[in-house]
Amino acid sequence: YQRRVHGTLSECLFFFVMAKPTLPESYTVPAVWQPPEAAATGVASMNSPTAGARSEKELSRGKHDLQLYSLGTPNGQKVTILLEELGVDYDAWPINIGQLEQFGSGFVAVNPNSKIPALLDYSLEPPLRVFESGSILQYLAEKHGGQFIPKDPRKRVECYNWLFWQVGSAPYIGGGLGHFYKYAPVHIEYCVNRFAMETKRQLDVLDKHLEGKEYICGDEYTIADMATFPWIVCIDKGYNAAEFVGMDGYKNVIRWIATMRSRPAVQRGVRVNGFGPDAVRERHSKDDF
């Protein structure tokens, strides 16, 4: 790469990509990406450049209209918190992503993106599928009389602003900090620094916004709180990174977390399809708690 750079913009960009050091040093960025030859293990084993079912497996169905297929990760907890707050009947079936159940034919038919959570509403004929956690929250809240969505137009838009802020920001916490700080097979300084910085920036955004507010939308508890809470808590509980990112310094966030944790429906919701001794592996009635 000692030559002078001439040619089209794409050729120049290719030069600047290729001129960087690589990790490992033996790695060379190809002109066209190809899947690695070595079989992936652990969390990476679920990754693939193609979509669609990898196995034939039908989904279970319970007696209620709402059938949730999920796992007690932050995106799954968003929905079960709302369902518990609404007090409605539903069946919640665990999808073991470690065993690649999200790639079963039945699940893929509900969510072609193969990500939990996914929902089927059998009160409609044919049953209505709903996927993507933000979409599920909005659908369920609207279905049940607009509960946990502000009635005032300005406040409603503000609720959606923060709901979709969370949806768009979560990958930097999960796929970014969570992956490179906890799950990646090697700690890469550049990656850890990049996503730690972005996670701290998001915490600061939320902390500044919560100043003088009980909830994200002021004194009104909304689906924006339900969406955001599990991901913020996961920094500590899931990734063991609270000390690393200095979470204690975000006083308004810490106060808001305590407020959220004091709600009985939140306490139940985080247990559904969850992990640990208090987990409710399948949820079919209120008696399961």
JSON list of N, CA, C and O in Angstrom, two decimals, residues 115-136:
[
{"chain": "A", "resi": 115, "resn": "LYS", "atom": "N", "xyz": [-36.15, -13.50, 16.30]},
{"chain": "A", "resi": 115, "resn": "LYS", "atom": "CA", "xyz": [-35.76, -12.88, 17.56]},
{"chain": "A", "resi": 115, "resn": "LYS", "atom": "C", "xyz": [-36.96, -12.90, 18.50]},
{"chain": "A", "resi": 115, "resn": "LYS", "atom": "O", "xyz": [-38.09, -12.66, 18.08]},
{"chain": "A", "resi": 116, "resn": "ILE", "atom": "N", "xyz": [-36.68, -13.17, 19.79]},
{"chain": "A", "resi": 116, "resn": "ILE", "atom": "CA", "xyz": [-37.75, -13.06, 20.78]},
{"chain": "A", "resi": 116, "resn": "ILE", "atom": "C", "xyz": [-37.90, -11.61, 21.17]},
{"chain": "A", "resi": 116, "resn": "ILE", "atom": "O", "xyz": [-36.95, -10.83, 21.06]},
{"chain": "A", "resi": 117, "resn": "PRO", "atom": "N", "xyz": [-39.10, -11.21, 21.60]},
{"chain": "A", "resi": 117, "resn": "PRO", "atom": "CA", "xyz": [-40.34, -11.98, 21.76]},
{"chain": "A", "resi": 117, "resn": "PRO", "atom": "C", "xyz": [-41.18, -11.94, 20.48]},
{"chain": "A", "resi": 117, "resn": "PRO", "atom": "O", "xyz": [-40.97, -11.09, 19.61]},
{"chain": "A", "resi": 118, "resn": "ALA", "atom": "N", "xyz": [-42.14, -12.85, 20.41]},
{"chain": "A", "resi": 118, "resn": "ALA", "atom": "CA", "xyz": [-43.13, -12.85, 19.34]},
{"chain": "A", "resi": 118, "resn": "ALA", "atom": "C", "xyz": [-44.48, -13.22, 19.96]},
{"chain": "A", "resi": 118, "resn": "ALA", "atom": "O", "xyz": [-44.54, -13.96, 20.94]},
{"chain": "A", "resi": 119, "resn": "LEU", "atom": "N", "xyz": [-45.55, -12.71, 19.37]},
{"chain": "A", "resi": 119, "resn": "LEU", "atom": "CA", "xyz": [-46.88, -12.86, 19.95]},
{"chain": "A", "resi": 119, "resn": "LEU", "atom": "C", "xyz": [-47.88, -13.28, 18.89]},
{"chain": "A", "resi": 119, "resn": "LEU", "atom": "O", "xyz": [-47.82, -12.81, 17.74]},
{"chain": "A", "resi": 120, "resn": "LEU", "atom": "N", "xyz": [-48.79, -14.17, 19.27]},
{"chain": "A", "resi": 120, "resn": "LEU", "atom": "CA", "xyz": [-49.96, -14.49, 18.44]},
{"chain": "A", "resi": 120, "resn": "LEU", "atom": "C", "xyz": [-51.21, -14.12, 19.21]},
{"chain": "A", "resi": 120, "resn": "LEU", "atom": "O", "xyz": [-51.36, -14.50, 20.38]},
{"chain": "A", "resi": 121, "resn": "ASP", "atom": "N", "xyz": [-52.11, -13.39, 18.56]},
{"chain": "A", "resi": 121, "resn": "ASP", "atom": "CA", "xyz": [-53.39, -13.00, 19.16]},
{"chain": "A", "resi": 121, "resn": "ASP", "atom": "C", "xyz": [-54.50, -13.79, 18.48]},
{"chain": "A", "resi": 121, "resn": "ASP", "atom": "O", "xyz": [-54.88, -13.51, 17.34]},
{"chain": "A", "resi": 122, "resn": "TYR", "atom": "N", "xyz": [-55.02, -14.79, 19.21]},
{"chain": "A", "resi": 122, "resn": "TYR", "atom": "CA", "xyz": [-56.06, -15.67, 18.66]},
{"chain": "A", "resi": 122, "resn": "TYR", "atom": "C", "xyz": [-57.46, -15.10, 18.83]},
{"chain": "A", "resi": 122, "resn": "TYR", "atom": "O", "xyz": [-58.43, -15.77, 18.47]},
{"chain": "A", "resi": 123, "resn": "SER", "atom": "N", "xyz": [-57.58, -13.87, 19.33]},
{"chain": "A", "resi": 123, "resn": "SER", "atom": "CA", "xyz": [-58.90, -13.25, 19.38]},
{"chain": "A", "resi": 123, "resn": "SER", "atom": "C", "xyz": [-59.33, -12.80, 18.00]},
{"chain": "A", "resi": 123, "resn": "SER", "atom": "O", "xyz": [-60.50, -12.45, 17.78]},
{"chain": "A", "resi": 124, "resn": "LEU", "atom": "N", "xyz": [-58.42, -12.81, 17.06]},
{"chain": "A", "resi": 124, "resn": "LEU", "atom": "CA", "xyz": [-58.70, -12.46, 15.67]},
{"chain": "A", "resi": 124, "resn": "LEU", "atom": "C", "xyz": [-58.58, -13.71, 14.81]},
{"chain": "A", "resi": 124, "resn": "LEU", "atom": "O", "xyz": [-57.87, -14.65, 15.13]},
{"chain": "A", "resi": 125, "resn": "GLU", "atom": "N", "xyz": [-59.30, -13.70, 13.71]},
{"chain": "A", "resi": 125, "resn": "GLU", "atom": "CA", "xyz": [-59.28, -14.84, 12.79]},
{"chain": "A", "resi": 125, "resn": "GLU", "atom": "C", "xyz": [-58.94, -14.35, 11.38]},
{"chain": "A", "resi": 125, "resn": "GLU", "atom": "O", "xyz": [-59.68, -13.55, 10.81]},
{"chain": "A", "resi": 126, "resn": "PRO", "atom": "N", "xyz": [-57.83, -14.79, 10.81]},
{"chain": "A", "resi": 126, "resn": "PRO", "atom": "CA", "xyz": [-56.83, -15.69, 11.40]},
{"chain": "A", "resi": 126, "resn": "PRO", "atom": "C", "xyz": [-56.05, -15.00, 12.50]},
{"chain": "A", "resi": 126, "resn": "PRO", "atom": "O", "xyz": [-56.08, -13.77, 12.61]},
{"chain": "A", "resi": 127, "resn": "PRO", "atom": "N", "xyz": [-55.34, -15.75, 13.31]},
{"chain": "A", "resi": 127, "resn": "PRO", "atom": "CA", "xyz": [-54.57, -15.13, 14.40]},
{"chain": "A", "resi": 127, "resn": "PRO", "atom": "C", "xyz": [-53.60, -14.07, 13.87]},
{"chain": "A", "resi": 127, "resn": "PRO", "atom": "O", "xyz": [-53.03, -14.22, 12.78]},
{"chain": "A", "resi": 128, "resn": "LEU", "atom": "N", "xyz": [-53.46, -13.02, 14.66]},
{"chain": "A", "resi": 128, "resn": "LEU", "atom": "CA", "xyz": [-52.58, -11.91, 14.28]},
{"chain": "A", "resi": 128, "resn": "LEU", "atom": "C", "xyz": [-51.21, -12.12, 14.89]},
{"chain": "A", "resi": 128, "resn": "LEU", "atom": "O", "xyz": [-51.08, -12.35, 16.09]},
{"chain": "A", "resi": 129, "resn": "ARG", "atom": "N", "xyz": [-50.18, -12.03, 14.06]},
{"chain": "A", "resi": 129, "resn": "ARG", "atom": "CA", "xyz": [-48.83, -12.12, 14.59]},
{"chain": "A", "resi": 129, "resn": "ARG", "atom": "C", "xyz": [-48.30, -10.71, 14.86]},
{"chain": "A", "resi": 129, "resn": "ARG", "atom": "O", "xyz": [-48.57, -9.76, 14.12]},
{"chain": "A", "resi": 130, "resn": "VAL", "atom": "N", "xyz": [-47.55, -10.57, 15.94]},
{"chain": "A", "resi": 130, "resn": "VAL", "atom": "CA", "xyz": [-46.92, -9.31, 16.30]},
{"chain": "A", "resi": 130, "resn": "VAL", "atom": "C", "xyz": [-45.49, -9.62, 16.72]},
{"chain": "A", "resi": 130, "resn": "VAL", "atom": "O", "xyz": [-45.27, -10.45, 17.60]},
{"chain": "A", "resi": 131, "resn": "PHE", "atom": "N", "xyz": [-44.53, -9.00, 16.06]},
{"chain": "A", "resi": 131, "resn": "PHE", "atom": "CA", "xyz": [-43.14, -9.19, 16.47]},
{"chain": "A", "resi": 131, "resn": "PHE", "atom": "C", "xyz": [-42.44, -7.84, 16.55]},
{"chain": "A", "resi": 131, "resn": "PHE", "atom": "O", "xyz": [-42.97, -6.84, 16.10]},
{"chain": "A", "resi": 132, "resn": "GLU", "atom": "N", "xyz": [-41.26, -7.85, 17.15]},
{"chain": "A", "resi": 132, "resn": "GLU", "atom": "CA", "xyz": [-40.49, -6.68, 17.58]},
{"chain": "A", "resi": 132, "resn": "GLU", "atom": "C", "xyz": [-41.10, -6.14, 18.87]},
{"chain": "A", "resi": 132, "resn": "GLU", "atom": "O", "xyz": [-42.28, -5.82, 18.94]},
{"chain": "A", "resi": 133, "resn": "SER", "atom": "N", "xyz": [-40.28, -6.05, 19.91]},
{"chain": "A", "resi": 133, "resn": "SER", "atom": "CA", "xyz": [-40.78, -5.74, 21.25]},
{"chain": "A", "resi": 133, "resn": "SER", "atom": "C", "xyz": [-41.51, -4.42, 21.32]},
{"chain": "A", "resi": 133, "resn": "SER", "atom": "O", "xyz": [-42.54, -4.30, 21.99]},
{"chain": "A", "resi": 134, "resn": "GLY", "atom": "N", "xyz": [-41.01, -3.39, 20.64]},
{"chain": "A", "resi": 134, "resn": "GLY", "atom": "CA", "xyz": [-41.69, -2.10, 20.66]},
{"chain": "A", "resi": 134, "resn": "GLY", "atom": "C", "xyz": [-43.06, -2.18, 20.03]},
{"chain": "A", "resi": 134, "resn": "GLY", "atom": "O", "xyz": [-44.03, -1.57, 20.51]},
{"chain": "A", "resi": 135, "resn": "SER", "atom": "N", "xyz": [-43.18, -2.92, 18.94]},
{"chain": "A", "resi": 135, "resn": "SER", "atom": "CA", "xyz": [-44.46, -3.10, 18.27]},
{"chain": "A", "resi": 135, "resn": "SER", "atom": "C", "xyz": [-45.44, -3.86, 19.16]},
{"chain": "A", "resi": 135, "resn": "SER", "atom": "O", "xyz": [-46.63, -3.52, 19.23]},
{"chain": "A", "resi": 136, "resn": "ILE", "atom": "N", "xyz": [-44.94, -4.88, 19.88]},
{"chain": "A", "resi": 136, "resn": "ILE", "atom": "CA", "xyz": [-45.80, -5.65, 20.78]},
{"chain": "A", "resi": 136, "resn": "ILE", "atom": "C", "xyz": [-46.32, -4.76, 21.91]},
{"chain": "A", "resi": 136, "resn": "ILE", "atom": "O", "xyz": [-47.50, -4.80, 22.27]}
]
